[in-house]
Coordinates of C-alpha atoms and ligand atoms in Angstrom, one line a residue:
M1 CA -94.3 73.6 -24.3
T2 CA -94.6 70.9 -26.4
H3 CA -96.5 68.2 -23.6
T4 CA -99.2 70.3 -22.1
L5 CA -101.7 68.6 -21.2
D6 CA -104.0 71.1 -22.4
P7 CA -106.5 70.2 -25.6
D8 CA -104.9 70.8 -29.1
D9 CA -109.2 71.8 -30.3
W10 CA -110.8 73.8 -27.9
Q11 CA -113.3 73.8 -29.9
A12 CA -113.6 70.2 -29.8
F13 CA -113.1 70.0 -26.1
R14 CA -116.5 72.6 -25.8
A15 CA -118.5 70.4 -27.6
R16 CA -117.3 67.0 -25.4
A17 CA -117.3 69.4 -22.1
R18 CA -120.8 70.8 -22.8
D19 CA -121.9 66.6 -24.8
M20 CA -120.6 65.6 -20.4
L21 CA -122.6 68.2 -18.8
E22 CA -126.1 67.1 -20.8
T23 CA -125.1 63.6 -19.8
V24 CA -125.1 64.5 -16.4
L25 CA -127.8 66.5 -16.0
D26 CA -130.1 63.4 -17.4
E27 CA -128.7 61.1 -15.1
M28 CA -129.6 63.7 -12.3
E29 CA -132.6 64.2 -13.4
S30 CA -133.5 60.4 -13.4
Y31 CA -132.4 59.7 -10.3
R32 CA -135.9 58.1 -9.3
E33 CA -135.8 56.2 -12.6
G34 CA -133.0 54.0 -12.0
P35 CA -132.5 51.1 -10.1
V36 CA -131.0 52.4 -6.2
W37 CA -128.1 49.7 -7.3
R38 CA -126.6 48.0 -9.6
H39 CA -123.5 45.2 -9.4
P40 CA -120.5 47.1 -10.4
D41 CA -119.2 43.8 -12.0
D42 CA -120.8 44.8 -15.5
L43 CA -118.5 48.1 -15.5
E44 CA -116.0 47.2 -18.3
L45 CA -112.8 49.7 -17.2
P46 CA -110.2 50.6 -20.5
Q47 CA -106.6 49.7 -19.9
I48 CA -104.7 52.6 -19.2
S49 CA -102.0 52.6 -21.0
G50 CA -98.8 54.3 -21.5
K51 CA -99.7 56.0 -25.3
G52 CA -103.5 57.5 -23.9
G53 CA -104.9 59.2 -26.9
S54 CA -108.4 58.6 -26.6
T55 CA -111.1 60.4 -24.6
P56 CA -112.6 58.9 -21.6
D57 CA -115.6 60.6 -22.3
T58 CA -117.4 56.8 -22.7
A59 CA -115.6 55.2 -19.9
L60 CA -116.5 58.1 -18.1
K61 CA -120.1 58.1 -18.5
S62 CA -120.1 54.3 -18.5
L63 CA -119.8 54.9 -14.5
L64 CA -122.6 56.9 -14.5
P65 CA -125.5 54.2 -13.4
F66 CA -123.1 52.1 -11.0
G67 CA -123.1 54.1 -8.0
V68 CA -123.6 53.0 -4.5
G69 CA -127.4 55.2 -5.0
N70 CA -127.1 57.3 -2.3
S71 CA -128.8 59.8 -5.0
H72 CA -131.7 57.7 -5.4
P73 CA -134.6 58.3 -3.4
R74 CA -135.0 54.8 -1.7
F75 CA -131.0 55.0 -0.9
F76 CA -131.9 54.0 2.8
G77 CA -128.2 52.2 3.8
W78 CA -125.4 53.8 6.9
V79 CA -125.8 57.0 6.6
H80 CA -125.8 58.6 3.6
G81 CA -126.7 62.2 1.8
A82 CA -128.3 62.3 -1.3
G83 CA -126.5 65.5 -2.5
T84 CA -127.8 68.2 -4.6
P85 CA -127.1 69.1 -8.9
S86 CA -126.1 72.5 -7.3
G87 CA -123.1 70.6 -5.9
L88 CA -121.8 70.3 -9.7
L89 CA -121.6 73.6 -10.9
A90 CA -119.6 74.3 -7.2
D91 CA -118.0 71.5 -8.1
M92 CA -116.9 72.5 -11.7
V93 CA -115.4 76.2 -10.4
A94 CA -113.2 74.0 -7.5
S95 CA -112.1 72.0 -10.1
T96 CA -111.1 75.4 -12.5
L97 CA -109.6 77.5 -10.2
N98 CA -107.5 74.3 -9.1
A99 CA -106.9 75.4 -5.7
N100 CA -104.6 74.0 -2.7
C101 CA -105.9 74.6 -0.3
G102 CA -103.5 74.0 2.2
G103 CA -102.0 78.3 2.5
R104 CA -101.6 81.0 0.7
N105 CA -103.9 83.9 0.0
H106 CA -106.5 83.1 -2.3
A107 CA -110.5 83.3 -2.5
A108 CA -110.8 79.3 -1.5
I109 CA -109.4 80.4 1.9
R110 CA -111.9 82.8 2.6
V111 CA -114.8 80.6 1.8
E112 CA -114.0 78.4 3.8
R113 CA -113.3 80.9 7.1
A114 CA -116.7 82.2 5.8
V115 CA -118.0 78.8 6.5
I116 CA -116.7 78.1 9.6
D117 CA -117.0 81.6 11.3
W118 CA -120.9 80.7 9.6
C119 CA -120.6 77.1 11.9
L120 CA -118.7 78.8 14.9
E121 CA -122.4 80.7 15.1
L122 CA -124.4 78.3 14.6
F123 CA -123.4 76.0 17.8
G124 CA -123.1 78.7 20.0
L125 CA -119.3 78.7 19.7
P126 CA -116.9 81.6 20.5
E127 CA -115.9 84.1 17.2
T128 CA -112.5 83.2 19.2
G129 CA -113.0 79.5 17.8
S130 CA -111.5 77.9 14.7
G131 CA -112.0 74.3 12.5
L132 CA -111.7 73.8 9.6
I133 CA -113.4 71.3 6.5
T134 CA -112.3 68.2 6.1
T135 CA -113.0 65.0 4.0
G136 CA -115.6 63.7 6.9
T137 CA -116.2 63.6 11.1
S138 CA -113.4 60.3 10.7
M139 CA -110.9 62.8 10.1
A140 CA -113.1 66.0 12.3
T141 CA -112.4 63.6 14.9
L142 CA -108.5 62.3 14.4
I143 CA -108.3 65.9 14.8
G144 CA -110.7 67.3 17.6
L145 CA -109.3 64.1 20.3
K146 CA -105.4 65.4 19.0
T147 CA -106.3 68.2 19.8
A148 CA -107.2 67.2 23.2
R149 CA -104.4 64.8 23.3
D150 CA -102.2 67.9 23.2
V151 CA -103.3 70.4 25.5
A152 CA -104.1 67.7 28.3
T153 CA -100.6 66.6 27.7
A154 CA -99.3 71.1 27.7
F155 CA -98.5 70.5 24.3
T156 CA -95.5 68.4 25.4
I157 CA -96.7 65.0 23.7
G158 CA -96.4 65.6 20.2
A159 CA -92.6 66.2 20.5
D160 CA -91.7 63.2 23.5
G161 CA -94.3 60.8 22.1
V162 CA -96.1 58.7 24.2
R163 CA -93.7 57.2 26.2
S164 CA -93.9 59.4 29.2
G165 CA -96.7 60.4 31.7
P166 CA -99.8 58.4 32.5
E167 CA -102.1 56.2 30.3
L168 CA -104.6 59.1 28.8
I169 CA -107.5 57.9 28.8
G170 CA -111.1 59.7 26.5
Y171 CA -115.0 58.2 27.4
A172 CA -117.7 57.5 25.0
S173 CA -120.7 55.5 25.3
Q174 CA -120.6 51.9 23.8
G175 CA -122.8 53.2 20.5
V176 CA -120.1 55.8 19.9
H177 CA -118.9 55.5 16.2
A178 CA -115.9 53.0 15.2
C179 CA -113.6 56.0 13.6
F180 CA -112.9 56.8 17.8
E181 CA -111.4 53.4 18.0
R182 CA -108.9 53.9 14.8
A183 CA -108.1 57.7 16.5
F184 CA -107.4 56.7 19.1
D185 CA -105.0 54.2 18.0
M186 CA -103.2 56.1 15.1
L187 CA -102.8 58.7 18.4
G188 CA -100.8 56.4 20.2
L189 CA -102.9 55.8 23.0
G190 CA -103.8 52.6 21.9
K191 CA -107.8 52.0 21.5
A192 CA -108.3 49.9 24.8
S193 CA -107.8 53.3 26.3
L194 CA -110.9 54.3 25.3
R195 CA -114.1 53.3 27.5
K196 CA -117.1 52.3 26.2
L197 CA -119.4 52.6 29.0
P198 CA -123.0 51.7 29.4
Q199 CA -126.3 53.4 27.4
D200 CA -129.5 53.8 28.8
E201 CA -133.0 53.2 27.9
M202 CA -132.9 55.8 25.6
G203 CA -129.1 55.1 24.1
R204 CA -127.7 57.6 26.1
I205 CA -124.4 57.7 27.4
R206 CA -125.0 56.3 31.0
A207 CA -123.8 60.0 34.3
D208 CA -123.8 57.4 36.8
A209 CA -120.6 55.6 34.5
L210 CA -119.1 57.8 33.2
K211 CA -118.3 58.9 36.7
A212 CA -117.5 56.2 38.3
A213 CA -115.3 55.3 35.6
I214 CA -113.4 58.4 35.4
A215 CA -112.7 58.1 39.2
E216 CA -111.6 54.4 39.0
D217 CA -109.0 55.5 36.0
R218 CA -107.6 57.8 38.4
E219 CA -107.4 56.0 41.4
A220 CA -104.9 53.5 39.5
G221 CA -102.9 56.6 38.1
R222 CA -104.3 56.7 34.7
Q223 CA -104.7 60.3 33.2
P224 CA -108.4 61.0 32.1
F225 CA -108.4 63.7 29.2
V226 CA -111.7 64.2 27.7
V227 CA -115.0 63.1 26.8
C228 CA -116.8 62.0 23.8
A229 CA -120.4 62.8 23.7
T230 CA -122.4 61.4 20.4
A231 CA -126.1 63.4 19.1
G232 CA -126.9 60.4 17.0
T233 CA -125.4 57.1 17.1
V234 CA -124.7 55.6 13.9
N235 CA -126.7 51.8 14.1
R236 CA -130.3 53.8 16.0
G237 CA -129.5 57.1 16.2
A238 CA -130.0 58.2 19.5
I239 CA -128.4 60.9 21.6
D240 CA -126.3 61.4 24.6
D241 CA -127.4 64.0 27.1
L242 CA -125.2 67.0 25.9
R243 CA -125.7 69.3 28.8
A244 CA -125.8 67.0 31.6
V245 CA -122.3 65.1 30.0
G246 CA -120.6 68.4 28.9
E247 CA -121.7 69.6 32.8
I248 CA -119.2 66.7 34.1
A249 CA -116.9 67.0 31.7
K250 CA -115.9 70.9 33.3
R251 CA -116.0 69.6 36.4
E252 CA -113.9 67.1 36.2
G253 CA -111.7 69.4 34.0
L254 CA -111.8 67.2 30.9
W255 CA -112.5 67.9 26.9
Y256 CA -115.5 67.2 25.6
H257 CA -115.7 66.6 22.5
I258 CA -119.4 65.7 20.3
D259 CA -119.8 63.6 17.3
A260 CA -122.8 65.1 15.5
A261 CA -121.5 63.2 12.2
F262 CA -125.0 63.5 11.4
A263 CA -127.2 65.6 13.7
A264 CA -125.4 68.0 13.7
A265 CA -127.8 69.1 10.7
L266 CA -130.8 69.2 13.5
Q267 CA -129.3 72.8 14.7
L268 CA -131.3 74.5 10.9
S269 CA -134.4 72.9 12.1
D270 CA -136.3 75.4 14.3
R271 CA -138.5 71.8 15.6
H272 CA -135.6 69.8 16.6
R273 CA -132.7 71.8 17.6
G274 CA -133.7 71.0 21.5
K275 CA -132.3 67.7 21.0
L276 CA -128.8 69.2 20.8
N277 CA -129.2 71.0 24.0
G278 CA -125.7 72.0 25.9
I279 CA -124.1 71.4 22.0
E280 CA -122.2 75.0 22.9
L281 CA -120.0 73.8 25.9
A282 CA -118.2 71.6 23.5
D283 CA -114.3 71.9 23.2
S284 CA -114.5 70.4 19.7
I285 CA -117.2 69.4 17.6
G286 CA -116.8 66.9 14.7
F287 CA -119.5 66.5 11.4
D288 CA -120.3 66.4 8.4
F289 CA -122.5 68.1 5.8
H290 CA -122.2 65.1 3.1
K291 CA -124.9 63.6 5.6
W292 CA -127.7 65.3 6.3
M293 CA -127.2 68.5 4.7
Q294 CA -126.8 66.9 1.9
V295 CA -123.6 68.7 0.3
N296 CA -121.5 66.1 -2.4
Y297 CA -119.1 63.5 -1.1
D298 CA -117.3 65.2 1.0
A299 CA -117.5 67.5 3.5
G300 CA -116.8 66.8 7.1
C301 CA -116.3 70.0 9.5
V302 CA -113.9 69.7 12.5
L303 CA -114.6 73.0 14.9
I304 CA -112.6 73.8 17.9
R305 CA -113.8 76.0 20.9
D306 CA -109.7 77.6 21.2
R307 CA -108.6 79.1 18.0
E308 CA -104.3 78.9 20.0
H309 CA -105.2 75.3 21.1
Q310 CA -105.9 74.0 16.8
L311 CA -102.2 76.2 16.5
R312 CA -100.4 74.8 18.6
A313 CA -101.8 71.0 18.1
F314 CA -101.4 71.7 14.3
S315 CA -98.6 74.7 13.2
D316 CA -95.1 73.9 12.5
R317 CA -94.1 76.1 9.5
P318 CA -91.2 75.1 8.3
D319 CA -88.6 77.9 6.3
Y320 CA -90.9 77.2 3.3
L321 CA -93.4 78.0 4.2
A322 CA -93.1 80.9 6.3
D323 CA -95.5 84.1 6.7
A324 CA -94.3 86.7 3.5
G325 CA -95.7 89.4 5.0
R326 CA -97.7 90.1 1.9
G327 CA -98.4 88.9 -1.7
I328 CA -99.4 85.3 -2.2
G329 CA -97.5 83.4 1.1
S330 CA -99.1 85.7 3.4
D331 CA -102.2 85.6 5.5
L332 CA -102.0 83.2 8.1
P333 CA -103.7 81.2 10.1
W334 CA -103.4 79.2 6.3
P335 CA -105.7 75.7 7.4
V336 CA -101.9 73.9 7.3
D337 CA -102.0 75.3 10.5
L338 CA -105.1 73.8 12.2
G339 CA -105.1 70.5 10.8
P340 CA -102.5 67.4 9.7
E341 CA -103.0 67.9 5.5
L342 CA -100.8 70.4 4.0
S343 CA -102.0 69.9 0.3
R344 CA -106.0 70.4 -0.2
G345 CA -108.6 70.3 -2.5
F346 CA -111.8 72.8 -2.6
R347 CA -114.6 71.2 -0.6
A348 CA -116.1 74.6 1.1
L349 CA -116.6 75.8 -2.1
K350 CA -119.3 73.2 -2.7
V351 CA -120.5 73.8 1.1
W352 CA -120.8 77.9 0.9
T353 CA -122.8 77.7 -2.6
Q354 CA -124.9 75.0 -0.5
L355 CA -126.4 77.7 2.9
I356 CA -126.0 80.2 -0.2
E357 CA -128.4 78.7 -2.3
H358 CA -130.6 76.8 -0.3
G359 CA -130.4 78.5 2.5
P360 CA -129.9 76.8 6.5
E361 CA -134.0 76.9 7.0
K362 CA -135.1 74.7 4.0
L363 CA -132.3 72.4 4.7
G364 CA -133.7 72.6 8.3
Q365 CA -136.6 71.8 7.2
V366 CA -135.6 68.5 5.1
V367 CA -134.7 67.0 8.6
D368 CA -138.2 68.3 9.4
E369 CA -139.4 66.0 6.8
N370 CA -137.5 62.4 7.2
I371 CA -138.0 63.0 11.3
E372 CA -141.5 62.6 10.2
Q373 CA -140.6 60.0 7.4
A374 CA -139.5 57.9 10.4
G375 CA -142.5 58.0 12.2
Y376 CA -144.0 57.1 9.5
L377 CA -142.2 53.6 9.0
A378 CA -142.0 53.2 12.6
S379 CA -145.8 53.1 13.0
K380 CA -146.2 51.3 9.5
I381 CA -143.9 48.7 10.9
E382 CA -146.2 48.2 13.9
T383 CA -149.3 47.4 12.1
E384 CA -147.5 45.3 9.8
P385 CA -147.8 41.7 12.6
E386 CA -144.5 40.3 10.3
L387 CA -142.9 42.6 11.2
D388 CA -140.8 43.8 14.2
L389 CA -139.6 47.0 15.2
L390 CA -137.2 46.6 17.5
S391 CA -135.5 50.5 17.3
Y392 CA -137.1 53.4 16.8
M393 CA -135.7 57.0 18.9
G394 CA -137.6 59.2 17.3
L395 CA -135.0 60.2 14.6
N396 CA -134.5 59.8 11.0
I397 CA -133.4 55.6 11.7
C398 CA -135.5 52.8 12.4
C399 CA -134.5 49.2 12.5
F400 CA -136.9 46.3 12.7
R401 CA -137.2 42.7 11.0
Y402 CA -139.2 40.5 9.0
V403 CA -140.7 38.1 11.5
A404 CA -142.2 34.0 10.6
E405 CA -143.2 31.8 12.8
G406 CA -141.3 28.5 12.8
L407 CA -138.2 29.8 12.5
D408 CA -135.4 29.8 14.6
E409 CA -133.3 33.3 15.8
A410 CA -130.6 32.1 13.5
A411 CA -132.7 31.1 10.8
L412 CA -134.3 34.0 11.4
D413 CA -130.6 36.5 11.0
T414 CA -130.0 34.8 8.0
L415 CA -133.6 35.4 6.3
N416 CA -133.4 39.2 7.4
Q417 CA -129.9 39.4 6.2
E418 CA -130.8 37.4 2.1
L419 CA -134.0 40.0 2.4
V420 CA -131.5 43.0 2.6
I421 CA -129.2 41.8 0.2
R422 CA -132.0 40.9 -2.3
L423 CA -133.6 44.1 -1.8
Q424 CA -129.9 45.8 -2.9
E425 CA -129.6 43.2 -5.7
D426 CA -132.5 44.1 -7.6
G427 CA -132.4 47.5 -6.8
I428 CA -135.8 48.5 -5.2
A429 CA -134.0 50.4 -1.9
A430 CA -131.1 49.9 0.0
P431 CA -131.4 49.3 3.5
S432 CA -128.6 48.3 5.7
T433 CA -128.2 45.7 8.4
T434 CA -127.3 45.8 11.9
R435 CA -128.1 44.0 15.1
I436 CA -130.3 45.4 17.5
N437 CA -130.9 43.0 20.9
G438 CA -129.4 40.8 19.0
H439 CA -131.1 40.7 16.6
L440 CA -129.6 41.2 12.8
A441 CA -131.9 44.0 12.2
I442 CA -133.2 45.7 8.7
R443 CA -132.0 49.1 9.3
V444 CA -133.2 52.3 7.6
N445 CA -132.1 55.8 7.8
I446 CA -133.9 58.9 6.5
T447 CA -131.3 61.3 5.5
N448 CA -132.2 62.1 1.9
H449 CA -134.4 64.8 1.0
R450 CA -135.9 63.2 -2.3
T451 CA -137.6 60.1 -0.7
Q452 CA -141.5 60.3 -0.2
L453 CA -143.4 58.6 2.3
S454 CA -144.7 56.5 -1.5
D455 CA -141.0 55.1 -1.2
L456 CA -141.5 53.6 2.4
D457 CA -144.7 52.4 2.0
L458 CA -143.0 50.2 -1.7
L459 CA -140.1 49.5 0.7
I460 CA -142.2 48.0 3.2
D461 CA -144.6 45.8 0.7
A462 CA -141.1 44.7 -1.0
V463 CA -140.1 43.7 2.1
I464 CA -143.2 41.9 3.1
E465 CA -143.3 40.4 -0.6
I466 CA -139.9 39.2 -0.4
G467 CA -139.5 37.5 3.6
K468 CA -143.0 35.5 2.3
K469 CA -140.9 34.2 -0.2
L470 CA -137.9 33.7 1.9
S471 CA -139.5 32.1 4.6
Ligands
PLP1 C1 -122.2 59.1 14.1 C2 -121.1 59.0 12.8 N1 -119.7 59.0 13.5 C3 -119.1 58.9 12.6 C4 -118.9 58.8 11.3 C5 -117.7 58.5 10.1 O1 -118.1 59.8 9.4 P1 -117.4 60.0 8.5 O2 -117.5 58.7 7.2 O3 -117.6 61.4 7.2 O4 -116.0 59.7 8.2 C6 -120.9 58.4 11.0 C7 -120.6 58.2 9.7 O5 -121.4 57.3 9.5 C8 -121.4 58.9 11.8 O6 -122.9 57.6 11.7

């Protein structure tokens, strides 16, 4: 082979690899020291040229300061996990194995199954359940809802399409994540077929509204098929009453899907596990390892109560994927029988190593600490006259705003938006924004094992200082 892509000089390649390892370890060891975020316009990327031939090492190193910032202790935006250095080791082995985890008979499939079995037990689902490691909760939601859709139509919809049969309807609270509407769209059901129901004062889906909406749709000849509960809404961290909602779904004969994207990690905490009471009623659960379980991006998960349902929804075994009985083409079912992707990487490895190395108990303690930190932040906000606490549900998310006399609502919105951008652009801290009761809010989400109370003190001091300047 004259065009092999392996190194000509393995000794030189080893030296490059060691040098790169030292560089990334230096970066990891000093996450706290740099700014939280830097604008990537300062980054210079070399041109791709037909000839290749230059090593990308300098360019690779130059990327390191320009991450989104979520490894830094003062990253509080959206819902991002902080990752762990040990994820690097798993990624090195995964890259070396270069496994295609759509199927076949090899170690990676065994590791993925071990992770799924552990998850089924964690959430109290039966051993006869199934699941898949996904890119994230968006993909987990799509897989869960497709399985629900297929079960509701006795698996005819896959062949016949959505043109036949009554309109299929799903239910969730107004706090539901945007990936649900997207999944309804992609499944051909239409975004309008997801009813977004009112929430109570704790942000939970209202049981009376849910029952009434199901009855109304049935009355109108439509076919309710899925109830979606959220454990940890993205805006405020509200948790639906998982047992009550699940019991309604069961009574009505509907599929019960739970989005526990980040709050699934509560199940690891002795102190907070009770908040997920009723999760074991789910027919499907979507959640992320890359959020509050601190696995490096990307790794989510879908779990399905009944393996047969997931297999019937996805398995179609063309000739070229036939079971060979022995050898590489054996050991069914494969991940491709449980989801839409054939080629897929070895995400399960970094999840598995995280669980082996740090253990569920310690990961649960990180959750406990983050919840305590959010409580500390909420009480600190309440003592500051310039700050107005807009939402704190006792979990890991606090929403608040800077207030100044003489400014109307529109001016306060503009000020708080600018304040958050300044915090980010100055590299001080990275909260994000949302709207709470119509007000633009500074949203602080703590899913970060590096955050200390002093980081929250620093954030509050900076918010007040910048707020004063802006007003
Ligand atoms: C409650 C909730 N559901 C779903 C998602 C989507 O998850 P992912 O980004 O892993 O696709 C998120 C992401 O933040 C979320 O917070």
